[in-house]
JSON list of C-alpha atoms in Angstrom, two decimals:
[
{"chain": "A", "resi": 1, "resn": "MET", "atom": "CA", "xyz": [40.24, 122.90, 116.42]},
{"chain": "A", "resi": 2, "resn": "PRO", "atom": "CA", "xyz": [41.04, 124.01, 112.70]},
{"chain": "A", "resi": 3, "resn": "ASP", "atom": "CA", "xyz": [44.36, 123.15, 111.08]},
{"chain": "A", "resi": 4, "resn": "ASN", "atom": "CA", "xyz": [46.69, 126.22, 111.49]},
{"chain": "A", "resi": 5, "resn": "ALA", "atom": "CA", "xyz": [47.94, 125.71, 107.90]},
{"chain": "A", "resi": 6, "resn": "ALA", "atom": "CA", "xyz": [44.38, 126.28, 106.71]},
{"chain": "A", "resi": 7, "resn": "MET", "atom": "CA", "xyz": [43.87, 129.45, 108.77]},
{"chain": "A", "resi": 8, "resn": "THR", "atom": "CA", "xyz": [44.29, 132.79, 107.05]},
{"chain": "A", "resi": 9, "resn": "THR", "atom": "CA", "xyz": [46.68, 135.12, 108.77]},
{"chain": "A", "resi": 10, "resn": "LYS", "atom": "CA", "xyz": [45.16, 138.53, 109.27]},
{"chain": "A", "resi": 11, "resn": "THR", "atom": "CA", "xyz": [47.39, 141.73, 108.90]},
{"chain": "A", "resi": 12, "resn": "LEU", "atom": "CA", "xyz": [47.58, 144.57, 111.26]},
{"chain": "A", "resi": 13, "resn": "LEU", "atom": "CA", "xyz": [49.26, 147.70, 110.05]},
{"chain": "A", "resi": 14, "resn": "LEU", "atom": "CA", "xyz": [50.51, 149.98, 112.83]},
{"chain": "A", "resi": 15, "resn": "VAL", "atom": "CA", "xyz": [51.69, 153.41, 111.68]},
{"chain": "A", "resi": 16, "resn": "ASP", "atom": "CA", "xyz": [54.02, 155.36, 113.74]},
{"chain": "A", "resi": 17, "resn": "GLY", "atom": "CA", "xyz": [52.11, 158.67, 113.43]},
{"chain": "A", "resi": 18, "resn": "SER", "atom": "CA", "xyz": [54.72, 160.65, 115.36]},
{"chain": "A", "resi": 19, "resn": "SER", "atom": "CA", "xyz": [57.59, 159.44, 112.95]},
{"chain": "A", "resi": 20, "resn": "TYR", "atom": "CA", "xyz": [55.15, 160.11, 109.92]},
{"chain": "A", "resi": 21, "resn": "LEU", "atom": "CA", "xyz": [54.37, 163.65, 110.86]},
{"chain": "A", "resi": 22, "resn": "TYR", "atom": "CA", "xyz": [58.02, 164.65, 111.14]},
{"chain": "A", "resi": 23, "resn": "ARG", "atom": "CA", "xyz": [58.73, 162.88, 107.85]},
{"chain": "A", "resi": 24, "resn": "ALA", "atom": "CA", "xyz": [55.87, 164.70, 106.22]},
{"chain": "A", "resi": 25, "resn": "TYR", "atom": "CA", "xyz": [56.82, 168.04, 107.65]},
{"chain": "A", "resi": 26, "resn": "HIS", "atom": "CA", "xyz": [60.43, 167.83, 106.47]},
{"chain": "A", "resi": 27, "resn": "ALA", "atom": "CA", "xyz": [59.74, 166.24, 103.13]},
{"chain": "A", "resi": 28, "resn": "LEU", "atom": "CA", "xyz": [57.41, 168.72, 101.65]},
{"chain": "A", "resi": 29, "resn": "PRO", "atom": "CA", "xyz": [57.93, 172.45, 100.88]},
{"chain": "A", "resi": 30, "resn": "ASP", "atom": "CA", "xyz": [56.35, 175.11, 103.16]},
{"chain": "A", "resi": 31, "resn": "LEU", "atom": "CA", "xyz": [52.76, 174.62, 101.98]},
{"chain": "A", "resi": 32, "resn": "ARG", "atom": "CA", "xyz": [50.20, 177.06, 103.37]},
{"chain": "A", "resi": 33, "resn": "SER", "atom": "CA", "xyz": [46.49, 177.71, 103.26]},
{"chain": "A", "resi": 34, "resn": "PRO", "atom": "CA", "xyz": [45.27, 181.06, 101.79]},
{"chain": "A", "resi": 35, "resn": "ASP", "atom": "CA", "xyz": [45.19, 182.50, 105.40]},
{"chain": "A", "resi": 36, "resn": "GLY", "atom": "CA", "xyz": [48.85, 181.48, 105.88]},
{"chain": "A", "resi": 37, "resn": "PHE", "atom": "CA", "xyz": [48.21, 178.32, 108.10]},
{"chain": "A", "resi": 38, "resn": "PRO", "atom": "CA", "xyz": [50.92, 175.66, 107.49]},
{"chain": "A", "resi": 39, "resn": "THR", "atom": "CA", "xyz": [49.59, 172.57, 105.81]},
{"chain": "A", "resi": 40, "resn": "GLY", "atom": "CA", "xyz": [52.63, 170.68, 104.45]},
{"chain": "A", "resi": 41, "resn": "ALA", "atom": "CA", "xyz": [52.60, 168.03, 107.24]},
{"chain": "A", "resi": 42, "resn": "ILE", "atom": "CA", "xyz": [48.93, 167.55, 106.76]},
{"chain": "A", "resi": 43, "resn": "HIS", "atom": "CA", "xyz": [49.20, 167.03, 103.05]},
{"chain": "A", "resi": 44, "resn": "GLY", "atom": "CA", "xyz": [52.22, 164.64, 103.55]},
{"chain": "A", "resi": 45, "resn": "MET", "atom": "CA", "xyz": [50.34, 162.57, 106.24]},
{"chain": "A", "resi": 46, "resn": "VAL", "atom": "CA", "xyz": [47.28, 162.05, 104.01]},
{"chain": "A", "resi": 47, "resn": "ALA", "atom": "CA", "xyz": [49.54, 160.91, 101.07]},
{"chain": "A", "resi": 48, "resn": "MET", "atom": "CA", "xyz": [51.73, 158.63, 103.28]},
{"chain": "A", "resi": 49, "resn": "LEU", "atom": "CA", "xyz": [48.61, 156.99, 104.92]},
{"chain": "A", "resi": 50, "resn": "LYS", "atom": "CA", "xyz": [46.95, 156.40, 101.54]},
{"chain": "A", "resi": 51, "resn": "ARG", "atom": "CA", "xyz": [50.18, 154.90, 100.22]},
{"chain": "A", "resi": 52, "resn": "ALA", "atom": "CA", "xyz": [50.54, 152.74, 103.34]},
{"chain": "A", "resi": 53, "resn": "LEU", "atom": "CA", "xyz": [47.03, 151.37, 102.79]},
{"chain": "A", "resi": 54, "resn": "GLN", "atom": "CA", "xyz": [47.55, 150.65, 99.21]},
{"chain": "A", "resi": 55, "resn": "ASP", "atom": "CA", "xyz": [50.76, 149.02, 99.59]},
{"chain": "A", "resi": 56, "resn": "VAL", "atom": "CA", "xyz": [50.00, 146.83, 102.62]},
{"chain": "A", "resi": 57, "resn": "GLN", "atom": "CA", "xyz": [46.16, 146.37, 102.19]},
{"chain": "A", "resi": 58, "resn": "PRO", "atom": "CA", "xyz": [45.72, 145.20, 105.82]},
{"chain": "A", "resi": 59, "resn": "GLU", "atom": "CA", "xyz": [42.69, 143.82, 107.52]},
{"chain": "A", "resi": 60, "resn": "HIS", "atom": "CA", "xyz": [43.17, 146.18, 110.43]},
{"chain": "A", "resi": 61, "resn": "ALA", "atom": "CA", "xyz": [45.10, 149.26, 110.90]},
{"chain": "A", "resi": 62, "resn": "ALA", "atom": "CA", "xyz": [45.82, 152.05, 113.50]},
{"chain": "A", "resi": 63, "resn": "CYS", "atom": "CA", "xyz": [47.81, 155.28, 113.56]},
{"chain": "A", "resi": 64, "resn": "VAL", "atom": "CA", "xyz": [49.73, 155.75, 116.89]},
{"chain": "A", "resi": 65, "resn": "PHE", "atom": "CA", "xyz": [50.91, 159.21, 118.04]},
{"chain": "A", "resi": 66, "resn": "ASP", "atom": "CA", "xyz": [52.73, 160.48, 121.06]},
{"chain": "A", "resi": 67, "resn": "ALA", "atom": "CA", "xyz": [50.35, 161.83, 123.72]},
{"chain": "A", "resi": 68, "resn": "LYS", "atom": "CA", "xyz": [51.06, 165.36, 125.17]},
{"chain": "A", "resi": 69, "resn": "GLY", "atom": "CA", "xyz": [53.04, 165.60, 128.28]},
{"chain": "A", "resi": 70, "resn": "ASP", "atom": "CA", "xyz": [55.76, 163.78, 129.93]},
{"chain": "A", "resi": 71, "resn": "THR", "atom": "CA", "xyz": [56.14, 160.04, 130.03]},
{"chain": "A", "resi": 72, "resn": "PHE", "atom": "CA", "xyz": [57.36, 157.53, 132.71]},
{"chain": "A", "resi": 73, "resn": "ARG", "atom": "CA", "xyz": [60.70, 158.12, 131.43]},
{"chain": "A", "resi": 74, "resn": "ASN", "atom": "CA", "xyz": [60.77, 161.67, 132.46]},
{"chain": "A", "resi": 75, "resn": "GLU", "atom": "CA", "xyz": [59.94, 160.54, 136.02]},
{"chain": "A", "resi": 76, "resn": "TRP", "atom": "CA", "xyz": [62.89, 158.07, 135.94]},
{"chain": "A", "resi": 77, "resn": "TYR", "atom": "CA", "xyz": [65.28, 160.59, 134.30]},
{"chain": "A", "resi": 78, "resn": "PRO", "atom": "CA", "xyz": [64.26, 164.32, 134.40]},
{"chain": "A", "resi": 79, "resn": "GLN", "atom": "CA", "xyz": [66.75, 165.12, 131.60]},
{"chain": "A", "resi": 80, "resn": "TYR", "atom": "CA", "xyz": [65.10, 162.53, 129.15]},
{"chain": "A", "resi": 81, "resn": "LYS", "atom": "CA", "xyz": [65.20, 164.21, 125.79]},
{"chain": "A", "resi": 82, "resn": "ALA", "atom": "CA", "xyz": [66.31, 167.54, 127.41]},
{"chain": "A", "resi": 83, "resn": "GLN", "atom": "CA", "xyz": [68.75, 168.16, 124.68]},
{"chain": "A", "resi": 84, "resn": "ARG", "atom": "CA", "xyz": [66.20, 167.52, 121.86]},
{"chain": "A", "resi": 85, "resn": "ALA", "atom": "CA", "xyz": [65.36, 170.54, 119.92]},
{"chain": "A", "resi": 86, "resn": "PRO", "atom": "CA", "xyz": [61.68, 171.58, 120.43]},
{"chain": "A", "resi": 87, "resn": "MET", "atom": "CA", "xyz": [59.08, 170.76, 117.72]},
{"chain": "A", "resi": 88, "resn": "PRO", "atom": "CA", "xyz": [58.97, 173.56, 115.02]},
{"chain": "A", "resi": 89, "resn": "GLU", "atom": "CA", "xyz": [56.17, 175.86, 115.65]},
{"chain": "A", "resi": 90, "resn": "ASP", "atom": "CA", "xyz": [54.65, 175.35, 112.13]},
{"chain": "A", "resi": 91, "resn": "LEU", "atom": "CA", "xyz": [54.54, 171.63, 112.73]},
{"chain": "A", "resi": 92, "resn": "ALA", "atom": "CA", "xyz": [53.17, 172.05, 116.28]},
{"chain": "A", "resi": 93, "resn": "ARG", "atom": "CA", "xyz": [50.26, 174.03, 114.67]},
{"chain": "A", "resi": 94, "resn": "GLN", "atom": "CA", "xyz": [49.38, 171.17, 112.52]},
{"chain": "A", "resi": 95, "resn": "ILE", "atom": "CA", "xyz": [49.18, 168.29, 115.11]},
{"chain": "A", "resi": 96, "resn": "GLU", "atom": "CA", "xyz": [45.57, 168.63, 116.03]},
{"chain": "A", "resi": 97, "resn": "PRO", "atom": "CA", "xyz": [44.41, 169.07, 112.30]},
{"chain": "A", "resi": 98, "resn": "ILE", "atom": "CA", "xyz": [46.62, 166.00, 111.52]},
{"chain": "A", "resi": 99, "resn": "HIS", "atom": "CA", "xyz": [44.78, 163.96, 114.24]},
{"chain": "A", "resi": 100, "resn": "GLU", "atom": "CA", "xyz": [41.41, 165.05, 112.79]},
{"chain": "A", "resi": 101, "resn": "VAL", "atom": "CA", "xyz": [42.15, 164.32, 109.28]},
{"chain": "A", "resi": 102, "resn": "VAL", "atom": "CA", "xyz": [43.67, 160.81, 110.18]},
{"chain": "A", "resi": 103, "resn": "LYS", "atom": "CA", "xyz": [40.28, 160.11, 111.96]},
{"chain": "A", "resi": 104, "resn": "LEU", "atom": "CA", "xyz": [38.38, 161.46, 108.97]},
{"chain": "A", "resi": 105, "resn": "LEU", "atom": "CA", "xyz": [40.24, 159.07, 106.68]},
{"chain": "A", "resi": 106, "resn": "GLY", "atom": "CA", "xyz": [38.82, 156.27, 108.77]},
{"chain": "A", "resi": 107, "resn": "TRP", "atom": "CA", "xyz": [41.99, 155.44, 110.85]},
{"chain": "A", "resi": 108, "resn": "PRO", "atom": "CA", "xyz": [41.74, 154.75, 114.57]},
{"chain": "A", "resi": 109, "resn": "VAL", "atom": "CA", "xyz": [43.98, 157.25, 116.32]},
{"chain": "A", "resi": 110, "resn": "LEU", "atom": "CA", "xyz": [45.84, 156.01, 119.44]},
{"chain": "A", "resi": 111, "resn": "MET", "atom": "CA", "xyz": [47.54, 158.24, 121.94]},
{"chain": "A", "resi": 112, "resn": "VAL", "atom": "CA", "xyz": [48.16, 156.76, 125.49]},
{"chain": "A", "resi": 113, "resn": "PRO", "atom": "CA", "xyz": [49.16, 159.33, 128.16]},
{"chain": "A", "resi": 114, "resn": "GLY", "atom": "CA", "xyz": [52.35, 158.61, 130.00]},
{"chain": "A", "resi": 115, "resn": "ILE", "atom": "CA", "xyz": [54.05, 156.58, 127.24]},
{"chain": "A", "resi": 116, "resn": "GLU", "atom": "CA", "xyz": [55.48, 157.19, 123.82]},
{"chain": "A", "resi": 117, "resn": "ALA", "atom": "CA", "xyz": [54.01, 156.05, 120.52]},
{"chain": "A", "resi": 118, "resn": "ASP", "atom": "CA", "xyz": [56.80, 153.48, 120.29]},
{"chain": "A", "resi": 119, "resn": "ASP", "atom": "CA", "xyz": [55.62, 151.91, 123.65]},
{"chain": "A", "resi": 120, "resn": "ALA", "atom": "CA", "xyz": [52.15, 151.57, 122.46]},
{"chain": "A", "resi": 121, "resn": "ILE", "atom": "CA", "xyz": [53.19, 150.21, 119.11]},
{"chain": "A", "resi": 122, "resn": "GLY", "atom": "CA", "xyz": [55.33, 147.59, 120.90]},
{"chain": "A", "resi": 123, "resn": "THR", "atom": "CA", "xyz": [52.50, 146.42, 123.14]},
{"chain": "A", "resi": 124, "resn": "LEU", "atom": "CA", "xyz": [50.07, 146.36, 120.18]},
{"chain": "A", "resi": 125, "resn": "ALA", "atom": "CA", "xyz": [52.52, 144.41, 118.04]},
{"chain": "A", "resi": 126, "resn": "SER", "atom": "CA", "xyz": [53.21, 141.91, 120.74]},
{"chain": "A", "resi": 127, "resn": "VAL", "atom": "CA", "xyz": [49.51, 141.28, 121.56]},
{"chain": "A", "resi": 128, "resn": "ALA", "atom": "CA", "xyz": [48.62, 141.02, 117.83]},
{"chain": "A", "resi": 129, "resn": "ALA", "atom": "CA", "xyz": [51.35, 138.67, 117.08]},
{"chain": "A", "resi": 130, "resn": "ARG", "atom": "CA", "xyz": [50.53, 136.33, 119.90]},
{"chain": "A", "resi": 131, "resn": "SER", "atom": "CA", "xyz": [46.84, 136.38, 118.74]},
{"chain": "A", "resi": 132, "resn": "GLY", "atom": "CA", "xyz": [48.02, 135.17, 115.23]},
{"chain": "A", "resi": 133, "resn": "HIS", "atom": "CA", "xyz": [48.30, 138.34, 113.23]},
{"chain": "A", "resi": 134, "resn": "GLN", "atom": "CA", "xyz": [51.09, 139.34, 110.84]},
{"chain": "A", "resi": 135, "resn": "VAL", "atom": "CA", "xyz": [52.07, 142.87, 112.08]},
{"chain": "A", "resi": 136, "resn": "LEU", "atom": "CA", "xyz": [53.62, 145.40, 109.80]},
{"chain": "A", "resi": 137, "resn": "ILE", "atom": "CA", "xyz": [54.94, 148.61, 111.58]},
{"chain": "A", "resi": 138, "resn": "SER", "atom": "CA", "xyz": [55.43, 151.54, 109.15]},
{"chain": "A", "resi": 139, "resn": "THR", "atom": "CA", "xyz": [57.87, 153.96, 110.56]},
{"chain": "A", "resi": 140, "resn": "GLY", "atom": "CA", "xyz": [61.32, 155.68, 109.92]},
{"chain": "A", "resi": 141, "resn": "ASP", "atom": "CA", "xyz": [62.24, 154.91, 113.46]},
{"chain": "A", "resi": 142, "resn": "LYS", "atom": "CA", "xyz": [64.96, 152.20, 113.45]},
{"chain": "A", "resi": 143, "resn": "ASP", "atom": "CA", "xyz": [64.73, 151.82, 117.28]},
{"chain": "A", "resi": 144, "resn": "LEU", "atom": "CA", "xyz": [61.58, 149.64, 116.47]},
{"chain": "A", "resi": 145, "resn": "ALA", "atom": "CA", "xyz": [63.70, 147.10, 114.92]},
{"chain": "A", "resi": 146, "resn": "GLN", "atom": "CA", "xyz": [63.90, 145.44, 118.35]},
{"chain": "A", "resi": 147, "resn": "LEU", "atom": "CA", "xyz": [60.25, 144.41, 117.83]},
{"chain": "A", "resi": 148, "resn": "VAL", "atom": "CA", "xyz": [60.90, 142.41, 114.77]},
{"chain": "A", "resi": 149, "resn": "THR", "atom": "CA", "xyz": [60.06, 138.74, 115.10]},
{"chain": "A", "resi": 150, "resn": "PRO", "atom": "CA", "xyz": [58.80, 136.13, 112.45]},
{"chain": "A", "resi": 151, "resn": "ALA", "atom": "CA", "xyz": [55.37, 137.80, 113.06]},
{"chain": "A", "resi": 152, "resn": "VAL", "atom": "CA", "xyz": [56.39, 141.42, 113.19]},
{"chain": "A", "resi": 153, "resn": "THR", "atom": "CA", "xyz": [58.00, 143.42, 110.31]},
{"chain": "A", "resi": 154, "resn": "LEU", "atom": "CA", "xyz": [59.09, 147.07, 109.86]},
{"chain": "A", "resi": 155, "resn": "ILE", "atom": "CA", "xyz": [58.05, 148.61, 106.65]},
{"chain": "A", "resi": 156, "resn": "ASN", "atom": "CA", "xyz": [59.08, 151.83, 105.04]},
{"chain": "A", "resi": 157, "resn": "THR", "atom": "CA", "xyz": [56.23, 152.64, 102.52]},
{"chain": "A", "resi": 158, "resn": "MET", "atom": "CA", "xyz": [58.13, 155.81, 101.34]},
{"chain": "A", "resi": 159, "resn": "ALA", "atom": "CA", "xyz": [60.78, 153.80, 99.67]},
{"chain": "A", "resi": 160, "resn": "LYS", "atom": "CA", "xyz": [60.24, 152.70, 96.20]},
{"chain": "A", "resi": 161, "resn": "PRO", "atom": "CA", "xyz": [59.58, 149.78, 96.25]},
{"chain": "A", "resi": 162, "resn": "PRO", "atom": "CA", "xyz": [58.60, 149.69, 99.90]},
{"chain": "A", "resi": 163, "resn": "GLU", "atom": "CA", "xyz": [61.37, 148.27, 102.11]},
{"chain": "A", "resi": 164, "resn": "ARG", "atom": "CA", "xyz": [60.74, 145.55, 104.63]},
{"chain": "A", "resi": 165, "resn": "LEU", "atom": "CA", "xyz": [62.94, 144.95, 107.65]},
{"chain": "A", "resi": 166, "resn": "ASP", "atom": "CA", "xyz": [62.40, 141.35, 108.73]},
{"chain": "A", "resi": 167, "resn": "VAL", "atom": "CA", "xyz": [64.25, 139.00, 111.02]},
{"chain": "A", "resi": 168, "resn": "ASP", "atom": "CA", "xyz": [66.99, 138.35, 108.32]},
{"chain": "A", "resi": 169, "resn": "GLY", "atom": "CA", "xyz": [67.27, 142.08, 107.79]},
{"chain": "A", "resi": 170, "resn": "VAL", "atom": "CA", "xyz": [67.73, 142.73, 111.44]}
]
């Protein structure tokens, strides 16, 4: 068996696509195509994903989004997120094009019915860390800080310089 110190640790970048699309939508002005279709979140997602790859330079990466429909939490508690405002219509119209452009950029897109993106990210981060990967989770969602371990770090690539939330930071 090889000496662990001599082994190279591979990096997995997990992007919280659901967090990114809201950040992109709210960060940019009301951009539109010539026919009036909203495009701000699409442009923002492209820029954010390119920046994440440039800043992190991972061996592996995936973009994780919430799947359509309820999750197991809605079965447990029917009022789960009932008070949350609905997604703005102009953002909702950009969801499918965002998924498509992320795929066209070469990113695997993951959406798991019945769970939230956070749940999928947590599972992927845990499995990857156990298999020896260094995991970076790019998100604006501080709830994911509960996933931080010596092998799992949160990163905010939109901050200059990019901010990392590691074990000491939590």
